[in-house]
Amino acid sequence: MHLDPIAHNARVRLPDKLAHPPRGVPEGLELEEATARALDRVGDLQQRLYADGRYGMLVVLQGRDASGKDGTIRKVFGACSPLGLHIAAFGVPSTIERGHDFLWRVHQQVPGLRYLGVFNRSHYEDVLVARVRGLVPKKVWKARYDQINAFEATLTAAGISVLKFFLHVSREEQGRRLLERLDEPEKRWKFDPGDLDDRDRWDDYTEAYEDALSRCSTPDAPWFLVPADDKRVRDYLIARTLQRALKGLDLRYPEPDYDVAECRARLLAGKGAPPEPADVAP
Ligand code: ATP
């Protein structure tokens, strides 16, 4: 099972019940094994992406506080080789960043060809927190949906696939996770009292997310709605969806531009040559 992309301009609604595991997802040991298999494949395909060199991929992770963005990076992208990974997190913009257009800092972190990039929060904050907290006038954030679509189309045209996951947690589950951060001393560093202000604005954020997901899910840069109340189901669904997207790129190991047989013979004839393996076809 994998996630389906949200249709462009679909009427997206984000009730809490969509944060619960959907029907048809494996459970228990079966879920664990299916996730392990998918992650294995993702690891292989990422290696191919790196070797192939004709494409790149950008994965955007968005979600409310404690929706599991960090956990997803650890679990799902932990299956990838760090060599071909580029992870970037976007917090409150610095003074310098605020002196530029909102895409400036983002564009610099976009992965190049052969890399798998992951954004922990992204340019979408500029139509989410900026809208909800009134950081810019309405006219400014309203224009950004089209600007974001144009930006992402530019990336796609340059060979960088864009995949966006919204980690949807219910209000109750978020409350449970925030309480855990307060109650467990080793998790307190993750708590920010400002998270409670955003929680008080739950409905405003819901509306802002609904608009972003509907207006900015395009065939080339789709949004996926991830039911994220159950962390294991979240990882499974993201891994499967990522696996499918990488597979769709038809990645190939490049043909060597040297004479394999000649190099082999030279290696075997040289000083300190390894013994010829018994099972190699002539
Ligand atoms: P968690 O989701 O686990 O709680 P976090 O993503 O909140 O962690 P932080 O670095 O503490 O991690 O928070 C980032 C903060 O930066 C968020 O409150 C987010 O809304 C804010 N932020 C990100 N981008 C922007 C932006 N463009 N304008 C204003 N605030 C932003």
PDB file of C-alpha atoms and ligand atoms in Angstrom:
ATOM      1  CA  MET A   1       0.000   0.000   0.000  1.00  0.00           C
ATOM      2  CA  HIS A   2       1.201   3.525  -0.784  1.00  0.00           C
ATOM      3  CA  LEU A   3      -0.299   7.005  -0.580  1.00  0.00           C
ATOM      4  CA  ASP A   4      -2.107   8.625  -3.485  1.00  0.00           C
ATOM      5  CA  PRO A   5      -1.273  12.201  -4.433  1.00  0.00           C
ATOM      6  CA  ILE A   6      -3.796  14.918  -3.664  1.00  0.00           C
ATOM      7  CA  ALA A   7      -5.429  16.224  -6.856  1.00  0.00           C
ATOM      8  CA  HIS A   8      -4.661  19.827  -7.805  1.00  0.00           C
ATOM      9  CA  ASN A   9      -7.304  22.172  -6.391  1.00  0.00           C
ATOM     10  CA  ALA A  10      -9.102  19.263  -4.662  1.00  0.00           C
ATOM     11  CA  ARG A  11     -11.293  20.286  -1.738  1.00  0.00           C
ATOM     12  CA  VAL A  12      -8.922  19.109   0.990  1.00  0.00           C
ATOM     13  CA  ARG A  13     -10.370  18.696   4.456  1.00  0.00           C
ATOM     14  CA  LEU A  14      -8.282  17.710   7.447  1.00  0.00           C
ATOM     15  CA  PRO A  15     -10.490  16.255  10.147  1.00  0.00           C
ATOM     16  CA  ASP A  16      -8.719  14.510  13.025  1.00  0.00           C
ATOM     17  CA  LYS A  17      -9.962  11.131  11.919  1.00  0.00           C
ATOM     18  CA  LEU A  18      -7.699  11.260   8.843  1.00  0.00           C
ATOM     19  CA  ALA A  19      -4.740  11.133  11.233  1.00  0.00           C
ATOM     20  CA  HIS A  20      -5.678   7.571  12.270  1.00  0.00           C
ATOM     21  CA  PRO A  21      -4.222   4.560  10.434  1.00  0.00           C
ATOM     22  CA  PRO A  22      -6.266   3.843   7.291  1.00  0.00           C
ATOM     23  CA  ARG A  23      -7.876   0.508   6.580  1.00  0.00           C
ATOM     24  CA  GLY A  24      -5.750  -1.976   4.684  1.00  0.00           C
ATOM     25  CA  VAL A  25      -2.446  -1.107   6.343  1.00  0.00           C
ATOM     26  CA  PRO A  26      -0.651  -4.191   7.660  1.00  0.00           C
ATOM     27  CA  GLU A  27      -0.416  -4.594  11.419  1.00  0.00           C
ATOM     28  CA  GLY A  28       2.000  -5.967  14.000  1.00  0.00           C
ATOM     29  CA  LEU A  29       4.864  -8.086  12.755  1.00  0.00           C
ATOM     30  CA  GLU A  30       3.584  -7.862   9.181  1.00  0.00           C
ATOM     31  CA  LEU A  31       3.814  -4.053   9.330  1.00  0.00           C
ATOM     32  CA  GLU A  32       7.315  -4.245  10.744  1.00  0.00           C
ATOM     33  CA  GLU A  33       8.479  -6.609   8.012  1.00  0.00           C
ATOM     34  CA  ALA A  34       6.790  -4.656   5.215  1.00  0.00           C
ATOM     35  CA  THR A  35       8.439  -1.442   6.442  1.00  0.00           C
ATOM     36  CA  ALA A  36      11.843  -3.119   6.649  1.00  0.00           C
ATOM     37  CA  ARG A  37      11.444  -4.393   3.076  1.00  0.00           C
ATOM     38  CA  ALA A  38      10.372  -0.985   1.778  1.00  0.00           C
ATOM     39  CA  LEU A  39      13.285   0.713   3.541  1.00  0.00           C
ATOM     40  CA  ASP A  40      15.687  -1.779   2.077  1.00  0.00           C
ATOM     41  CA  ARG A  41      14.408  -0.951  -1.391  1.00  0.00           C
ATOM     42  CA  VAL A  42      14.561   2.783  -0.702  1.00  0.00           C
ATOM     43  CA  GLY A  43      18.215   2.347   0.309  1.00  0.00           C
ATOM     44  CA  ASP A  44      18.990   0.468  -2.932  1.00  0.00           C
ATOM     45  CA  LEU A  45      17.140   2.951  -5.089  1.00  0.00           C
ATOM     46  CA  GLN A  46      18.846   5.913  -3.445  1.00  0.00           C
ATOM     47  CA  GLN A  47      22.190   4.324  -4.265  1.00  0.00           C
ATOM     48  CA  ARG A  48      21.045   4.024  -7.867  1.00  0.00           C
ATOM     49  CA  LEU A  49      19.887   7.653  -7.860  1.00  0.00           C
ATOM     50  CA  TYR A  50      23.391   8.616  -6.777  1.00  0.00           C
ATOM     51  CA  ALA A  51      25.119   6.377  -9.330  1.00  0.00           C
ATOM     52  CA  ASP A  52      22.780   7.312 -12.188  1.00  0.00           C
ATOM     53  CA  GLY A  53      23.280  11.051 -11.759  1.00  0.00           C
ATOM     54  CA  ARG A  54      20.518  12.163 -14.142  1.00  0.00           C
ATOM     55  CA  TYR A  55      17.960  13.004 -11.436  1.00  0.00           C
ATOM     56  CA  GLY A  56      17.592  14.380  -7.946  1.00  0.00           C
ATOM     57  CA  MET A  57      14.707  14.277  -5.514  1.00  0.00           C
ATOM     58  CA  LEU A  58      13.426  16.720  -2.952  1.00  0.00           C
ATOM     59  CA  VAL A  59      11.191  15.451  -0.148  1.00  0.00           C
ATOM     60  CA  VAL A  60       9.382  18.121   1.840  1.00  0.00           C
ATOM     61  CA  LEU A  61       8.156  17.225   5.327  1.00  0.00           C
ATOM     62  CA  GLN A  62       5.565  19.499   6.856  1.00  0.00           C
ATOM     63  CA  GLY A  63       3.393  19.044   9.892  1.00  0.00           C
ATOM     64  CA  ARG A  64       2.368  20.632  13.141  1.00  0.00           C
ATOM     65  CA  ASP A  65       4.650  20.547  16.176  1.00  0.00           C
ATOM     66  CA  ALA A  66       5.317  16.986  17.331  1.00  0.00           C
ATOM     67  CA  SER A  67       3.843  15.515  14.152  1.00  0.00           C
ATOM     68  CA  GLY A  68       6.942  13.347  13.695  1.00  0.00           C
ATOM     69  CA  LYS A  69       9.104  15.145  11.151  1.00  0.00           C
ATOM     70  CA  ASP A  70      12.327  14.406  13.056  1.00  0.00           C
ATOM     71  CA  GLY A  71      11.324  10.792  13.666  1.00  0.00           C
ATOM     72  CA  THR A  72      10.583  10.310   9.962  1.00  0.00           C
ATOM     73  CA  ILE A  73      14.025  11.608   9.045  1.00  0.00           C
ATOM     74  CA  ARG A  74      15.655   9.228  11.517  1.00  0.00           C
ATOM     75  CA  LYS A  75      13.646   6.175  10.564  1.00  0.00           C
ATOM     76  CA  VAL A  76      12.926   6.499   6.849  1.00  0.00           C
ATOM     77  CA  PHE A  77      15.959   8.433   5.643  1.00  0.00           C
ATOM     78  CA  GLY A  78      18.189   6.561   8.070  1.00  0.00           C
ATOM     79  CA  ALA A  79      17.934   3.749   5.519  1.00  0.00           C
ATOM     80  CA  CYS A  80      19.800   5.882   2.978  1.00  0.00           C
ATOM     81  CA  SER A  81      23.501   6.444   2.511  1.00  0.00           C
ATOM     82  CA  PRO A  82      24.451   9.781   4.120  1.00  0.00           C
ATOM     83  CA  LEU A  83      26.736  10.371   1.140  1.00  0.00           C
ATOM     84  CA  GLY A  84      23.829  11.051  -1.193  1.00  0.00           C
ATOM     85  CA  LEU A  85      21.554  12.745   1.332  1.00  0.00           C
ATOM     86  CA  HIS A  86      21.072  16.437   1.955  1.00  0.00           C
ATOM     87  CA  ILE A  87      18.938  17.388   4.954  1.00  0.00           C
ATOM     88  CA  ALA A  88      17.892  20.957   5.691  1.00  0.00           C
ATOM     89  CA  ALA A  89      15.691  22.320   8.485  1.00  0.00           C
ATOM     90  CA  PHE A  90      13.961  25.675   8.312  1.00  0.00           C
ATOM     91  CA  GLY A  91      13.307  27.639  11.478  1.00  0.00           C
ATOM     92  CA  VAL A  92      12.442  31.281  12.067  1.00  0.00           C
ATOM     93  CA  PRO A  93      14.241  33.256   9.322  1.00  0.00           C
ATOM     94  CA  SER A  94      17.372  35.181  10.344  1.00  0.00           C
ATOM     95  CA  THR A  95      17.721  38.932   9.792  1.00  0.00           C
ATOM     96  CA  ILE A  96      19.699  38.283   6.612  1.00  0.00           C
ATOM     97  CA  GLU A  97      17.124  35.790   5.336  1.00  0.00           C
ATOM     98  CA  ARG A  98      14.331  38.248   6.040  1.00  0.00           C
ATOM     99  CA  GLY A  99      16.096  40.725   3.770  1.00  0.00           C
ATOM    100  CA  HIS A 100      15.506  38.437   0.778  1.00  0.00           C
ATOM    101  CA  ASP A 101      12.503  36.957  -0.973  1.00  0.00           C
ATOM    102  CA  PHE A 102      11.003  33.974   0.886  1.00  0.00           C
ATOM    103  CA  LEU A 103      12.415  31.410  -1.553  1.00  0.00           C
ATOM    104  CA  TRP A 104      15.995  32.635  -1.339  1.00  0.00           C
ATOM    105  CA  ARG A 105      17.104  30.525   1.615  1.00  0.00           C
ATOM    106  CA  VAL A 106      15.114  27.555   0.364  1.00  0.00           C
ATOM    107  CA  HIS A 107      16.548  27.487  -3.138  1.00  0.00           C
ATOM    108  CA  GLN A 108      20.078  27.290  -1.732  1.00  0.00           C
ATOM    109  CA  GLN A 109      19.217  24.035   0.022  1.00  0.00           C
ATOM    110  CA  VAL A 110      17.567  22.309  -2.935  1.00  0.00           C
ATOM    111  CA  PRO A 111      19.456  19.087  -3.733  1.00  0.00           C
ATOM    112  CA  GLY A 112      21.363  18.880  -6.977  1.00  0.00           C
ATOM    113  CA  LEU A 113      21.225  15.995  -9.434  1.00  0.00           C
ATOM    114  CA  ARG A 114      22.025  12.601  -7.836  1.00  0.00           C
ATOM    115  CA  TYR A 115      21.041  13.800  -4.337  1.00  0.00           C
ATOM    116  CA  LEU A 116      18.047  12.998  -2.204  1.00  0.00           C
ATOM    117  CA  GLY A 117      17.163  16.138  -0.277  1.00  0.00           C
ATOM    118  CA  VAL A 118      14.887  16.318   2.734  1.00  0.00           C
ATOM    119  CA  PHE A 119      13.331  19.512   4.067  1.00  0.00           C
ATOM    120  CA  ASN A 120      12.233  19.573   7.689  1.00  0.00           C
ATOM    121  CA  ARG A 121       9.712  22.411   7.269  1.00  0.00           C
ATOM    122  CA  SER A 122      10.103  24.466   4.135  1.00  0.00           C
ATOM    123  CA  HIS A 123       8.881  27.375   2.018  1.00  0.00           C
ATOM    124  CA  TYR A 124       5.380  26.258   3.001  1.00  0.00           C
ATOM    125  CA  GLU A 125       5.901  27.961   6.365  1.00  0.00           C
ATOM    126  CA  ASP A 126       5.504  31.172   4.389  1.00  0.00           C
ATOM    127  CA  VAL A 127       1.863  30.323   3.654  1.00  0.00           C
ATOM    128  CA  LEU A 128       1.298  28.657   7.051  1.00  0.00           C
ATOM    129  CA  VAL A 129       2.862  30.405  10.044  1.00  0.00           C
ATOM    130  CA  ALA A 130       3.179  33.638   8.030  1.00  0.00           C
ATOM    131  CA  ARG A 131      -0.548  33.520   7.289  1.00  0.00           C
ATOM    132  CA  VAL A 132      -1.783  32.333  10.680  1.00  0.00           C
ATOM    133  CA  ARG A 133       0.379  34.708  12.700  1.00  0.00           C
ATOM    134  CA  GLY A 134      -0.129  37.580  10.258  1.00  0.00           C
ATOM    135  CA  LEU A 135       3.617  38.023   9.659  1.00  0.00           C
ATOM    136  CA  VAL A 136       2.953  39.505   6.216  1.00  0.00           C
ATOM    137  CA  PRO A 137      -0.121  41.151   4.661  1.00  0.00           C
ATOM    138  CA  LYS A 138      -2.764  38.865   3.130  1.00  0.00           C
ATOM    139  CA  LYS A 139      -1.946  40.131  -0.368  1.00  0.00           C
ATOM    140  CA  VAL A 140       1.624  38.899   0.089  1.00  0.00           C
ATOM    141  CA  TRP A 141       0.911  35.362   1.329  1.00  0.00           C
ATOM    142  CA  LYS A 142      -1.938  34.910  -1.150  1.00  0.00           C
ATOM    143  CA  ALA A 143       0.394  35.501  -4.062  1.00  0.00           C
ATOM    144  CA  ARG A 144       2.786  32.867  -2.747  1.00  0.00           C
ATOM    145  CA  TYR A 145       0.786  29.788  -3.787  1.00  0.00           C
ATOM    146  CA  ASP A 146       1.410  30.552  -7.453  1.00  0.00           C
ATOM    147  CA  GLN A 147       4.987  31.549  -6.705  1.00  0.00           C
ATOM    148  CA  ILE A 148       5.557  28.210  -4.958  1.00  0.00           C
ATOM    149  CA  ASN A 149       4.031  26.277  -7.853  1.00  0.00           C
ATOM    150  CA  ALA A 150       6.254  28.098 -10.329  1.00  0.00           C
ATOM    151  CA  PHE A 151       9.332  27.490  -8.149  1.00  0.00           C
ATOM    152  CA  GLU A 152       8.619  23.782  -7.823  1.00  0.00           C
ATOM    153  CA  ALA A 153       7.931  23.508 -11.575  1.00  0.00           C
ATOM    154  CA  THR A 154      11.376  25.005 -12.159  1.00  0.00           C
ATOM    155  CA  LEU A 155      12.947  22.309  -9.998  1.00  0.00           C
ATOM    156  CA  THR A 156      11.057  19.532 -11.743  1.00  0.00           C
ATOM    157  CA  ALA A 157      12.101  20.856 -15.138  1.00  0.00           C
ATOM    158  CA  ALA A 158      15.717  20.701 -13.964  1.00  0.00           C
ATOM    159  CA  GLY A 159      15.397  16.982 -13.129  1.00  0.00           C
ATOM    160  CA  ILE A 160      14.607  17.311  -9.422  1.00  0.00           C
ATOM    161  CA  SER A 161      11.422  15.448  -8.511  1.00  0.00           C
ATOM    162  CA  VAL A 162       9.455  17.046  -5.705  1.00  0.00           C
ATOM    163  CA  LEU A 163       7.410  15.025  -3.203  1.00  0.00           C
ATOM    164  CA  LYS A 164       5.660  16.638  -0.271  1.00  0.00           C
ATOM    165  CA  PHE A 165       4.365  14.856   2.810  1.00  0.00           C
ATOM    166  CA  PHE A 166       1.979  16.445   5.280  1.00  0.00           C
ATOM    167  CA  LEU A 167       2.265  14.561   8.565  1.00  0.00           C
ATOM    168  CA  HIS A 168      -1.255  14.808   9.920  1.00  0.00           C
ATOM    169  CA  VAL A 169      -1.626  14.347  13.691  1.00  0.00           C
ATOM    170  CA  SER A 170      -4.867  14.672  15.596  1.00  0.00           C
ATOM    171  CA  ARG A 171      -5.246  17.261  18.323  1.00  0.00           C
ATOM    172  CA  GLU A 172      -5.378  14.569  20.971  1.00  0.00           C
ATOM    173  CA  GLU A 173      -2.222  12.830  19.768  1.00  0.00           C
ATOM    174  CA  GLN A 174      -0.346  16.125  19.540  1.00  0.00           C
ATOM    175  CA  GLY A 175      -1.445  16.880  23.116  1.00  0.00           C
ATOM    176  CA  ARG A 176      -0.123  13.489  24.237  1.00  0.00           C
ATOM    177  CA  ARG A 177       3.253  14.043  22.559  1.00  0.00           C
ATOM    178  CA  LEU A 178       3.662  17.585  23.911  1.00  0.00           C
ATOM    179  CA  LEU A 179       2.848  16.331  27.404  1.00  0.00           C
ATOM    180  CA  GLU A 180       5.496  13.650  26.997  1.00  0.00           C
ATOM    181  CA  ARG A 181       8.010  16.343  26.104  1.00  0.00           C
ATOM    182  CA  LEU A 182       7.159  18.133  29.341  1.00  0.00           C
ATOM    183  CA  ASP A 183       7.061  15.049  31.524  1.00  0.00           C
ATOM    184  CA  GLU A 184      10.200  13.303  30.307  1.00  0.00           C
ATOM    185  CA  PRO A 185      13.318  15.298  31.263  1.00  0.00           C
ATOM    186  CA  GLU A 186      15.298  14.065  28.256  1.00  0.00           C
ATOM    187  CA  LYS A 187      12.561  15.344  25.920  1.00  0.00           C
ATOM    188  CA  ARG A 188      12.143  18.790  27.483  1.00  0.00           C
ATOM    189  CA  TRP A 189      14.687  20.355  25.128  1.00  0.00           C
ATOM    190  CA  LYS A 190      12.206  19.727  22.331  1.00  0.00           C
ATOM    191  CA  PHE A 191       9.410  21.637  24.025  1.00  0.00           C
ATOM    192  CA  ASP A 192       8.799  25.268  23.175  1.00  0.00           C
ATOM    193  CA  PRO A 193       6.055  27.206  24.989  1.00  0.00           C
ATOM    194  CA  GLY A 194       5.310  28.799  21.599  1.00  0.00           C
ATOM    195  CA  ASP A 195       4.023  25.370  20.508  1.00  0.00           C
ATOM    196  CA  LEU A 196       1.065  25.961  22.839  1.00  0.00           C
ATOM    197  CA  ASP A 197       0.263  29.251  21.074  1.00  0.00           C
ATOM    198  CA  ASP A 198       0.193  27.403  17.751  1.00  0.00           C
ATOM    199  CA  ARG A 199      -1.953  24.684  19.327  1.00  0.00           C
ATOM    200  CA  ASP A 200      -4.425  27.385  20.397  1.00  0.00           C
ATOM    201  CA  ARG A 201      -4.617  28.369  16.728  1.00  0.00           C
ATOM    202  CA  TRP A 202      -5.400  24.791  15.662  1.00  0.00           C
ATOM    203  CA  ASP A 203      -8.325  25.667  13.389  1.00  0.00           C
ATOM    204  CA  ASP A 204      -6.463  28.512  11.682  1.00  0.00           C
ATOM    205  CA  TYR A 205      -3.578  26.165  10.919  1.00  0.00           C
ATOM    206  CA  THR A 206      -5.998  23.525   9.675  1.00  0.00           C
ATOM    207  CA  GLU A 207      -7.435  26.009   7.208  1.00  0.00           C
ATOM    208  CA  ALA A 208      -3.984  27.175   6.119  1.00  0.00           C
ATOM    209  CA  TYR A 209      -2.847  23.568   5.564  1.00  0.00           C
ATOM    210  CA  GLU A 210      -6.027  22.744   3.645  1.00  0.00           C
ATOM    211  CA  ASP A 211      -5.357  25.617   1.243  1.00  0.00           C
ATOM    212  CA  ALA A 212      -1.666  24.830   0.831  1.00  0.00           C
ATOM    213  CA  LEU A 213      -2.328  21.153   0.130  1.00  0.00           C
ATOM    214  CA  SER A 214      -5.077  21.889  -2.325  1.00  0.00           C
ATOM    215  CA  ARG A 215      -3.493  24.794  -4.202  1.00  0.00           C
ATOM    216  CA  CYS A 216       0.051  23.454  -4.346  1.00  0.00           C
ATOM    217  CA  SER A 217      -0.454  19.777  -5.115  1.00  0.00           C
ATOM    218  CA  THR A 218       0.457  19.524  -8.784  1.00  0.00           C
ATOM    219  CA  PRO A 219       1.111  16.449 -10.939  1.00  0.00           C
ATOM    220  CA  ASP A 220       4.834  17.264 -10.896  1.00  0.00           C
ATOM    221  CA  ALA A 221       5.086  18.195  -7.228  1.00  0.00           C
ATOM    222  CA  PRO A 222       2.320  16.350  -5.403  1.00  0.00           C
ATOM    223  CA  TRP A 223       1.288  16.546  -1.771  1.00  0.00           C
ATOM    224  CA  PHE A 224       0.583  13.358   0.153  1.00  0.00           C
ATOM    225  CA  LEU A 225      -1.534  13.307   3.276  1.00  0.00           C
ATOM    226  CA  VAL A 226       0.121  11.022   5.836  1.00  0.00           C
ATOM    227  CA  PRO A 227      -1.999   9.674   8.683  1.00  0.00           C
ATOM    228  CA  ALA A 228       0.630  10.237  11.382  1.00  0.00           C
ATOM    229  CA  ASP A 229      -0.967   9.359  14.715  1.00  0.00           C
ATOM    230  CA  ASP A 230       0.697   5.943  14.626  1.00  0.00           C
ATOM    231  CA  LYS A 231       4.417   6.396  14.042  1.00  0.00           C
ATOM    232  CA  ARG A 232       4.984   2.942  12.571  1.00  0.00           C
ATOM    233  CA  VAL A 233       2.155   3.387  10.067  1.00  0.00           C
ATOM    234  CA  ARG A 234       3.527   6.828   9.174  1.00  0.00           C
ATOM    235  CA  ASP A 235       6.975   5.384   8.426  1.00  0.00           C
ATOM    236  CA  TYR A 236       5.525   2.506   6.438  1.00  0.00           C
ATOM    237  CA  LEU A 237       3.372   4.751   4.243  1.00  0.00           C
ATOM    238  CA  ILE A 238       6.140   7.266   3.597  1.00  0.00           C
ATOM    239  CA  ALA A 239       8.652   4.507   2.829  1.00  0.00           C
ATOM    240  CA  ARG A 240       6.276   2.811   0.378  1.00  0.00           C
ATOM    241  CA  THR A 241       5.393   6.081  -1.349  1.00  0.00           C
ATOM    242  CA  LEU A 242       9.030   7.078  -1.616  1.00  0.00           C
ATOM    243  CA  GLN A 243       9.939   3.646  -2.953  1.00  0.00           C
ATOM    244  CA  ARG A 244       7.293   4.007  -5.651  1.00  0.00           C
ATOM    245  CA  ALA A 245       8.456   7.497  -6.636  1.00  0.00           C
ATOM    246  CA  LEU A 246      12.105   6.425  -6.890  1.00  0.00           C
ATOM    247  CA  LYS A 247      11.137   3.370  -8.875  1.00  0.00           C
ATOM    248  CA  GLY A 248       9.211   5.604 -11.290  1.00  0.00           C
ATOM    249  CA  LEU A 249      12.462   7.358 -12.222  1.00  0.00           C
ATOM    250  CA  ASP A 250      13.770   4.276 -14.029  1.00  0.00           C
ATOM    251  CA  LEU A 251      17.179   4.622 -12.413  1.00  0.00           C
ATOM    252  CA  ARG A 252      20.097   2.818 -13.994  1.00  0.00           C
ATOM    253  CA  TYR A 253      23.705   2.207 -13.128  1.00  0.00           C
ATOM    254  CA  PRO A 254      25.696   3.995 -15.841  1.00  0.00           C
ATOM    255  CA  GLU A 255      27.527   1.906 -18.412  1.00  0.00           C
ATOM    256  CA  PRO A 256      31.304   2.002 -17.759  1.00  0.00           C
ATOM    257  CA  ASP A 257      33.174   4.242 -20.192  1.00  0.00           C
ATOM    258  CA  TYR A 258      36.272   2.044 -19.940  1.00  0.00           C
ATOM    259  CA  ASP A 259      37.134  -1.445 -21.121  1.00  0.00           C
ATOM    260  CA  VAL A 260      36.195  -3.714 -18.193  1.00  0.00           C
ATOM    261  CA  ALA A 261      38.042  -6.793 -19.506  1.00  0.00           C
ATOM    262  CA  GLU A 262      41.211  -4.845 -20.174  1.00  0.00           C
ATOM    263  CA  CYS A 263      41.195  -3.217 -16.708  1.00  0.00           C
ATOM    264  CA  ARG A 264      40.512  -6.589 -15.126  1.00  0.00           C
ATOM    265  CA  ALA A 265      43.391  -8.267 -16.933  1.00  0.00           C
ATOM    266  CA  ARG A 266      45.717  -5.425 -15.963  1.00  0.00           C
ATOM    267  CA  LEU A 267      44.663  -5.671 -12.304  1.00  0.00           C
ATOM    268  CA  LEU A 268      45.181  -9.449 -12.239  1.00  0.00           C
ATOM    269  CA  ALA A 269      48.569  -9.191 -13.913  1.00  0.00           C
ATOM    270  CA  GLY A 270      49.821  -6.482 -11.570  1.00  0.00           C
ATOM    271  CA  LYS A 271      51.851  -6.676  -8.390  1.00  0.00           C
ATOM    272  CA  GLY A 272      49.915  -7.991  -5.345  1.00  0.00           C
ATOM    273  CA  ALA A 273      46.997  -9.089  -7.551  1.00  0.00           C
ATOM    274  CA  PRO A 274      44.049 -10.703  -5.758  1.00  0.00           C
ATOM    275  CA  PRO A 275      43.356 -14.369  -6.622  1.00  0.00           C
ATOM    276  CA  GLU A 276      40.906 -14.822  -9.488  1.00  0.00           C
ATOM    277  CA  PRO A 277      37.458 -15.545  -7.974  1.00  0.00           C
ATOM    278  CA  ALA A 278      36.339 -19.070  -8.854  1.00  0.00           C
ATOM    279  CA  ASP A 279      32.755 -18.210  -9.799  1.00  0.00           C
ATOM    280  CA  VAL A 280      33.296 -15.387 -12.312  1.00  0.00           C
ATOM    281  CA  ALA A 281      32.014 -16.098 -15.812  1.00  0.00           C
ATOM    282  CA  PRO A 282      34.731 -15.660 -18.475  1.00  0.00           C
TER     283      PRO A 282
HETATM  284  P1  ATP B   1       8.860  20.084  16.251  1.00  0.00           P
HETATM  285  O1  ATP B   1       7.953  20.113  15.058  1.00  0.00           O
HETATM  286  O2  ATP B   1       9.402  18.725  16.567  1.00  0.00           O
HETATM  287  O3  ATP B   1       8.231  20.750  17.446  1.00  0.00           O
HETATM  288  P2  ATP B   1      10.177  22.302  15.065  1.00  0.00           P
HETATM  289  O4  ATP B   1      10.076  21.998  13.600  1.00  0.00           O
HETATM  290  O5  ATP B   1       9.109  23.176  15.640  1.00  0.00           O
HETATM  291  O6  ATP B   1      10.179  20.945  15.898  1.00  0.00           O
HETATM  292  P3  ATP B   1      12.055  24.366  15.666  1.00  0.00           P
HETATM  293  O7  ATP B   1      13.345  24.638  14.985  1.00  0.00           O
HETATM  294  O8  ATP B   1      11.990  24.469  17.131  1.00  0.00           O
HETATM  295  O9  ATP B   1      11.609  22.919  15.251  1.00  0.00           O
HETATM  296  O10 ATP B   1      10.898  25.312  15.087  1.00  0.00           O
HETATM  297  C1  ATP B   1      10.911  25.891  13.915  1.00  0.00           C
HETATM  298  C2  ATP B   1      10.007  27.118  14.033  1.00  0.00           C
HETATM  299  O11 ATP B   1      10.348  28.008  12.999  1.00  0.00           O
HETATM  300  C3  ATP B   1       8.535  26.776  13.890  1.00  0.00           C
HETATM  301  O12 ATP B   1       7.775  27.380  14.896  1.00  0.00           O
HETATM  302  C4  ATP B   1       8.186  27.377  12.540  1.00  0.00           C
HETATM  303  O13 ATP B   1       6.848  27.823  12.448  1.00  0.00           O
HETATM  304  C5  ATP B   1       9.165  28.527  12.456  1.00  0.00           C
HETATM  305  N1  ATP B   1       9.392  28.922  11.066  1.00  0.00           N
HETATM  306  C6  ATP B   1       9.868  28.158  10.069  1.00  0.00           C
HETATM  307  N2  ATP B   1       9.877  28.862   8.911  1.00  0.00           N
HETATM  308  C7  ATP B   1       9.389  30.075   9.187  1.00  0.00           C
HETATM  309  C8  ATP B   1       9.127  31.221   8.398  1.00  0.00           C
HETATM  310  N3  ATP B   1       9.393  31.248   7.085  1.00  0.00           N
HETATM  311  N4  ATP B   1       8.619  32.310   9.012  1.00  0.00           N
HETATM  312  C9  ATP B   1       8.384  32.286  10.332  1.00  0.00           C
HETATM  313  N5  ATP B   1       8.589  31.226  11.138  1.00  0.00           N
HETATM  314  C10 ATP B   1       9.083  30.132  10.566  1.00  0.00           C
END
